[in-house]
């Protein structure tokens, strides 16, 4: 198993999302979330656009990585794709 080195843009805790019966995706930061939103998203798009905007802003340094994480988690939850999103506050 390969381990990804943590960067300053990574979220405190990754988000695990699953589309259909595929293997869950591990999302570590806003850049990975944007890629997932663009290429693997299935389901509700109500919060999808907002999550893309917030993740884009995080990549540009305009909002915090954790703000982007929260937007992504909310969109994935609404689309019933989330498998696990540990609460970063609880692990602090």
mmCIF file of C-alpha atoms in Angstrom:
data_model
loop_
_atom_site.group_PDB
_atom_site.id
_atom_site.type_symbol
_atom_site.label_atom_id
_atom_site.label_comp_id
_atom_site.label_asym_id
_atom_site.label_seq_id
_atom_site.Cartn_x
_atom_site.Cartn_y
_atom_site.Cartn_z
ATOM 1 C CA UNK A 1 0.000 0.000 0.000
ATOM 2 C CA UNK A 2 1.445 3.386 -1.012
ATOM 3 C CA UNK A 3 1.228 6.270 1.419
ATOM 4 C CA UNK A 4 0.620 9.816 0.268
ATOM 5 C CA UNK A 5 2.811 12.461 1.878
ATOM 6 C CA UNK A 6 0.691 15.091 3.627
ATOM 7 C CA UNK A 7 0.944 18.645 2.282
ATOM 8 C CA UNK A 8 -0.100 22.001 3.771
ATOM 9 C CA UNK A 9 -3.166 21.981 1.515
ATOM 10 C CA UNK A 10 -4.365 18.574 2.751
ATOM 11 C CA UNK A 11 -7.373 18.328 5.000
ATOM 12 C CA UNK A 12 -6.843 17.231 8.605
ATOM 13 C CA UNK A 13 -8.844 14.101 7.816
ATOM 14 C CA UNK A 14 -9.506 12.667 4.342
ATOM 15 C CA UNK A 15 -13.033 12.095 3.071
ATOM 16 C CA UNK A 16 -13.973 8.671 1.710
ATOM 17 C CA UNK A 17 -16.690 8.659 -0.940
ATOM 18 C CA UNK A 18 -18.142 5.810 -2.922
ATOM 19 C CA UNK A 19 -19.982 5.913 -6.228
ATOM 20 C CA UNK A 20 -22.247 2.944 -6.823
ATOM 21 C CA UNK A 21 -20.479 -0.297 -5.988
ATOM 22 C CA UNK A 22 -16.992 0.955 -6.877
ATOM 23 C CA UNK A 23 -14.072 1.057 -4.458
ATOM 24 C CA UNK A 24 -14.291 4.169 -2.245
ATOM 25 C CA UNK A 25 -12.221 7.170 -3.290
ATOM 26 C CA UNK A 26 -9.985 8.838 -0.701
ATOM 27 C CA UNK A 27 -10.059 12.612 -1.081
ATOM 28 C CA UNK A 28 -7.248 14.456 0.731
ATOM 29 C CA UNK A 29 -7.633 18.068 -0.386
ATOM 30 C CA UNK A 30 -9.547 20.588 -2.486
ATOM 31 C CA UNK A 31 -7.634 19.722 -5.679
ATOM 32 C CA UNK A 32 -8.590 16.053 -5.395
ATOM 33 C CA UNK A 33 -12.158 17.069 -4.545
ATOM 34 C CA UNK A 34 -12.340 19.192 -7.712
ATOM 35 C CA UNK A 35 -11.111 16.266 -9.804
ATOM 36 C CA UNK A 36 -13.737 14.017 -8.215
ATOM 37 C CA UNK A 37 -16.479 16.636 -8.694
ATOM 38 C CA UNK A 38 -15.549 16.974 -12.380
ATOM 39 C CA UNK A 39 -14.972 13.316 -13.263
ATOM 40 C CA UNK A 40 -16.670 10.912 -10.860
ATOM 41 C CA UNK A 41 -19.726 12.747 -9.523
ATOM 42 C CA UNK A 42 -23.048 10.933 -9.671
ATOM 43 C CA UNK A 43 -26.326 11.965 -8.154
ATOM 44 C CA UNK A 44 -27.710 15.225 -6.828
ATOM 45 C CA UNK A 45 -26.189 18.420 -8.138
ATOM 46 C CA UNK A 46 -27.897 20.827 -5.736
ATOM 47 C CA UNK A 47 -24.725 21.399 -3.711
ATOM 48 C CA UNK A 48 -22.331 20.174 -6.412
ATOM 49 C CA UNK A 49 -21.823 23.598 -8.013
ATOM 50 C CA UNK A 50 -21.294 25.286 -4.641
ATOM 51 C CA UNK A 51 -18.723 22.648 -3.634
ATOM 52 C CA UNK A 52 -16.857 23.200 -6.922
ATOM 53 C CA UNK A 53 -16.787 26.962 -6.332
ATOM 54 C CA UNK A 54 -15.537 26.592 -2.757
ATOM 55 C CA UNK A 55 -12.925 23.972 -3.676
ATOM 56 C CA UNK A 56 -11.689 26.198 -6.515
ATOM 57 C CA UNK A 57 -11.393 29.095 -4.082
ATOM 58 C CA UNK A 58 -9.422 26.890 -1.670
ATOM 59 C CA UNK A 59 -6.991 25.867 -4.425
ATOM 60 C CA UNK A 60 -6.429 29.594 -5.059
ATOM 61 C CA UNK A 61 -5.921 30.245 -1.338
ATOM 62 C CA UNK A 62 -9.093 32.342 -1.037
ATOM 63 C CA UNK A 63 -10.763 30.104 1.564
ATOM 64 C CA UNK A 64 -9.386 27.594 4.037
ATOM 65 C CA UNK A 65 -8.891 23.957 3.087
ATOM 66 C CA UNK A 66 -11.289 22.959 5.874
ATOM 67 C CA UNK A 67 -14.031 25.209 4.441
ATOM 68 C CA UNK A 68 -13.633 23.366 1.146
ATOM 69 C CA UNK A 69 -13.753 20.024 2.969
ATOM 70 C CA UNK A 70 -17.026 20.946 4.631
ATOM 71 C CA UNK A 71 -18.594 22.021 1.310
ATOM 72 C CA UNK A 72 -17.444 18.778 -0.314
ATOM 73 C CA UNK A 73 -18.765 16.644 2.566
ATOM 74 C CA UNK A 74 -22.149 18.377 2.409
ATOM 75 C CA UNK A 75 -22.430 17.850 -1.344
ATOM 76 C CA UNK A 76 -21.382 14.196 -1.116
ATOM 77 C CA UNK A 77 -23.789 13.585 1.765
ATOM 78 C CA UNK A 78 -26.656 15.135 -0.169
ATOM 79 C CA UNK A 79 -25.815 12.900 -3.141
ATOM 80 C CA UNK A 80 -25.671 9.897 -0.784
ATOM 81 C CA UNK A 81 -22.094 9.130 -1.779
ATOM 82 C CA UNK A 82 -20.263 9.643 1.481
ATOM 83 C CA UNK A 83 -18.877 6.562 3.152
ATOM 84 C CA UNK A 84 -16.815 8.187 5.891
ATOM 85 C CA UNK A 85 -15.862 11.730 6.823
ATOM 86 C CA UNK A 86 -14.191 11.744 10.218
ATOM 87 C CA UNK A 87 -14.815 14.972 12.075
ATOM 88 C CA UNK A 88 -11.519 16.855 11.988
ATOM 89 C CA UNK A 89 -12.489 18.810 15.113
ATOM 90 C CA UNK A 90 -12.964 15.624 17.129
ATOM 91 C CA UNK A 91 -9.430 14.442 16.342
ATOM 92 C CA UNK A 92 -7.781 17.684 17.484
#
